[in-house]
Amino acid sequence: MITKLIMVEGLPGFGKSTTSRMIHDILTERNIDARLVMEGDADHPADYEGTACLTKEEFGRLLQVAGPFKEILIGRAAKKGSWNLLPYQKLKNEYEASMPDDLYHSLSKQDIYELPLDLNRRLITDRWETFAEQALHEKTVMIFECCFIQNPVTVGMVKHDAPEEQVTDYVLGLEKTIRPLNPLLFYIEQNDLGYAFRKAIRERPEAWATGFVHYYTQQGYGKRHGLEGVEGTLQVLEARRELEYSILDKLGLNKERINNSLYDQDTYKTMLINKLKLHGVIQ
């Protein structure tokens, strides 16, 4: 059975971006039609990135204060049941300085990933179901960087401190939607979590580290356990890793745990090629 979806998961700094790009290169070098979708892509086909979710009443109040942006918001809002979905990050990217900051921040507070967990799960699962139905009839092999496990675990455990069973069920529900695509999951591992995360902090913008530490320690799991700073964030990440390992054990899809501790790209690429051959993705 042809694999239509390859997913790359793992903790921050473990090499998900590098792995995703390598897999895309391996496939395209063999003339396989592949599309790489990285974390944060505003056009993600299976996830909502930078999208606000508003009730009819909330949308109406927003339009009253939107000024010249009113018609743009009306034109870009998508109906999903009784909800109005607005891709505020795409609007910001398109209109840049002409989009008022207060409008942008107002919408960001109603992001789908700021919703109660049950509602977030319903909307995200519906999105995955729509994607799976479309992808099944296309030739392209999709490659997703970290949204299948990472997002449910992050919003469920890190943000809402939800029970392990609830978070696990969220991911297992997504697995059901993509089974017809014969998905393959690569889970990236590192021997030293602390080294990998601190390496990511050194290499990325300071704002990323500040926002990440705040997200992981000032709500949900981190706040309940009184964790602070980088050290506290590492404790949350360790708990997240343990939960993700537990979820991995329960997933029935094809999966590979890949160790990237050496950061040796040539050896690593060879290992990926062998795994892709093993699962029949390439010859």
Short mmCIF file of C-alpha atoms in Angstrom, two decimals, residues 117-281:
data_model
loop_
_atom_site.label_atom_id
_atom_site.label_comp_id
_atom_site.label_asym_id
_atom_site.label_seq_id
_atom_site.Cartn_x
_atom_site.Cartn_y
_atom_site.Cartn_z
CA LEU A 117 -9.48 21.45 24.85
CA ASP A 118 -12.69 19.66 23.79
CA LEU A 119 -13.54 22.34 21.23
CA ASN A 120 -9.96 22.50 20.00
CA ARG A 121 -9.99 18.75 19.48
CA ARG A 122 -13.26 18.81 17.53
CA LEU A 123 -12.06 21.49 15.15
CA ILE A 124 -8.59 20.00 14.65
CA THR A 125 -9.93 16.47 14.13
CA ASP A 126 -12.39 17.75 11.55
CA ARG A 127 -9.51 19.48 9.77
CA TRP A 128 -7.49 16.25 9.68
CA GLU A 129 -10.48 14.32 8.37
CA THR A 130 -10.94 16.78 5.50
CA PHE A 131 -7.24 16.59 4.67
CA ALA A 132 -7.20 12.79 4.71
CA GLU A 133 -10.16 12.57 2.32
CA GLN A 134 -8.45 14.89 -0.16
CA ALA A 135 -4.94 13.42 0.16
CA LEU A 136 -6.21 9.91 -0.50
CA HIS A 137 -6.99 10.84 -4.11
CA GLU A 138 -3.78 12.76 -4.82
CA LYS A 139 -0.39 11.45 -5.96
CA THR A 140 1.65 13.76 -3.74
CA VAL A 141 3.40 12.35 -0.67
CA MET A 142 2.87 14.84 2.16
CA ILE A 143 5.62 15.38 4.73
CA PHE A 144 4.50 17.04 7.97
CA GLU A 145 6.87 18.44 10.56
CA CYS A 146 5.50 18.02 14.09
CA CYS A 147 1.78 18.60 14.31
CA PHE A 148 0.37 15.08 14.74
CA ILE A 149 1.68 14.36 18.25
CA GLN A 150 3.25 17.67 19.27
CA ASN A 151 0.17 19.87 18.99
CA PRO A 152 -2.30 17.67 20.89
CA VAL A 153 0.26 16.99 23.61
CA THR A 154 1.28 20.63 23.88
CA VAL A 155 -2.26 21.99 24.06
CA GLY A 156 -3.51 19.08 26.13
CA MET A 157 -0.74 18.51 28.65
CA VAL A 158 1.37 21.68 28.66
CA LYS A 159 -1.44 24.23 28.33
CA HIS A 160 -4.46 22.57 29.93
CA ASP A 161 -2.78 19.98 32.20
CA ALA A 162 -5.32 17.46 30.94
CA PRO A 163 -5.24 13.82 32.09
CA GLU A 164 -2.86 11.56 30.17
CA GLU A 165 -5.74 9.43 28.94
CA GLN A 166 -7.50 12.42 27.41
CA VAL A 167 -4.39 13.59 25.56
CA THR A 168 -3.63 10.08 24.35
CA ASP A 169 -7.17 9.65 23.07
CA TYR A 170 -6.83 12.92 21.14
CA VAL A 171 -3.82 11.59 19.20
CA LEU A 172 -5.32 8.13 18.71
CA GLY A 173 -8.40 9.81 17.26
CA LEU A 174 -6.24 11.63 14.71
CA GLU A 175 -4.58 8.33 13.85
CA LYS A 176 -7.96 6.88 12.86
CA THR A 177 -8.53 9.70 10.37
CA ILE A 178 -5.26 9.09 8.51
CA ARG A 179 -5.16 5.29 8.42
CA PRO A 180 -6.23 5.17 4.72
CA LEU A 181 -3.08 7.16 3.87
CA ASN A 182 -0.82 4.38 5.23
CA PRO A 183 1.17 6.95 7.22
CA LEU A 184 4.78 6.59 8.35
CA LEU A 185 5.93 8.33 11.52
CA PHE A 186 9.53 9.22 12.33
CA TYR A 187 10.06 10.08 15.99
CA ILE A 188 13.38 11.87 16.52
CA GLU A 189 15.31 11.21 19.72
CA GLN A 190 18.34 12.72 21.46
CA ASN A 191 20.37 11.17 24.26
CA ASP A 192 20.73 14.48 26.11
CA LEU A 193 17.54 16.53 26.30
CA GLY A 194 19.20 19.39 28.17
CA TYR A 195 22.01 19.77 25.65
CA ALA A 196 19.63 19.69 22.67
CA PHE A 197 17.23 22.25 24.16
CA ARG A 198 19.99 24.63 25.23
CA LYS A 199 21.50 24.31 21.77
CA ALA A 200 18.14 25.35 20.31
CA ILE A 201 18.05 28.35 22.66
CA ARG A 202 21.52 29.45 21.53
CA GLU A 203 20.70 29.10 17.85
CA ARG A 204 17.23 30.65 17.78
CA PRO A 205 16.03 34.23 18.38
CA GLU A 206 15.81 35.31 22.02
CA ALA A 207 12.08 35.95 21.60
CA TRP A 208 11.56 32.27 20.76
CA ALA A 209 13.20 31.11 23.99
CA THR A 210 11.36 33.69 26.10
CA GLY A 211 8.00 32.75 24.62
CA PHE A 212 8.69 29.03 24.87
CA VAL A 213 9.73 29.15 28.53
CA HIS A 214 6.71 31.30 29.39
CA TYR A 215 4.31 28.92 27.60
CA TYR A 216 5.77 25.87 29.34
CA THR A 217 5.96 27.24 32.86
CA GLN A 218 3.18 29.81 33.29
CA GLN A 219 0.16 27.64 32.56
CA GLY A 220 -1.13 24.11 32.80
CA TYR A 221 1.38 21.46 33.81
CA GLY A 222 4.28 23.82 34.56
CA LYS A 223 2.20 26.15 36.70
CA ARG A 224 0.65 23.31 38.71
CA HIS A 225 4.12 21.95 39.50
CA GLY A 226 5.57 25.40 40.29
CA LEU A 227 8.23 25.19 37.57
CA GLU A 228 10.17 28.23 36.38
CA GLY A 229 12.82 29.26 33.88
CA VAL A 230 14.84 27.02 31.58
CA GLU A 231 15.30 24.34 34.24
CA GLY A 232 11.57 24.21 34.86
CA THR A 233 10.93 24.05 31.14
CA LEU A 234 13.26 21.07 30.86
CA GLN A 235 11.23 19.28 33.53
CA VAL A 236 8.04 19.89 31.54
CA LEU A 237 9.78 18.67 28.38
CA GLU A 238 10.89 15.50 30.16
CA ALA A 239 7.30 14.86 31.24
CA ARG A 240 6.14 15.57 27.71
CA ARG A 241 8.68 13.10 26.32
CA GLU A 242 7.46 10.37 28.65
CA LEU A 243 3.86 10.98 27.56
CA GLU A 244 4.85 10.94 23.90
CA TYR A 245 6.69 7.64 24.38
CA SER A 246 3.54 6.21 25.93
CA ILE A 247 1.47 7.44 22.99
CA LEU A 248 3.98 6.02 20.51
CA ASP A 249 3.60 2.58 22.07
CA LYS A 250 -0.17 2.75 21.53
CA LEU A 251 -0.09 3.90 17.90
CA GLY A 252 -0.70 1.17 15.35
CA LEU A 253 0.71 3.01 12.33
CA ASN A 254 4.15 2.39 10.84
CA LYS A 255 6.74 4.18 12.97
CA GLU A 256 10.48 4.51 13.49
CA ARG A 257 12.37 5.97 16.42
CA ILE A 258 15.49 7.67 15.04
CA ASN A 259 18.41 8.85 17.18
CA ASN A 260 19.97 12.14 16.05
CA SER A 261 22.44 12.66 18.91
CA LEU A 262 25.55 12.67 16.70
CA TYR A 263 24.36 15.46 14.35
CA ASP A 264 26.20 13.61 11.55
CA GLN A 265 24.15 14.50 8.48
CA ASP A 266 25.69 12.00 6.04
CA THR A 267 25.22 9.02 8.35
CA TYR A 268 21.79 10.30 9.33
CA LYS A 269 20.64 10.64 5.73
CA THR A 270 21.79 7.10 4.96
CA MET A 271 19.80 5.85 7.93
CA LEU A 272 16.70 7.68 6.71
CA ILE A 273 17.11 6.22 3.21
CA ASN A 274 17.29 2.72 4.68
CA LYS A 275 14.17 3.27 6.77
CA LEU A 276 12.24 4.67 3.80
CA LYS A 277 13.26 1.61 1.77
CA LEU A 278 12.23 -0.69 4.61
CA HIS A 279 8.71 0.76 4.54
CA GLY A 280 8.46 0.73 0.74
CA VAL A 281 8.37 4.52 0.33
#
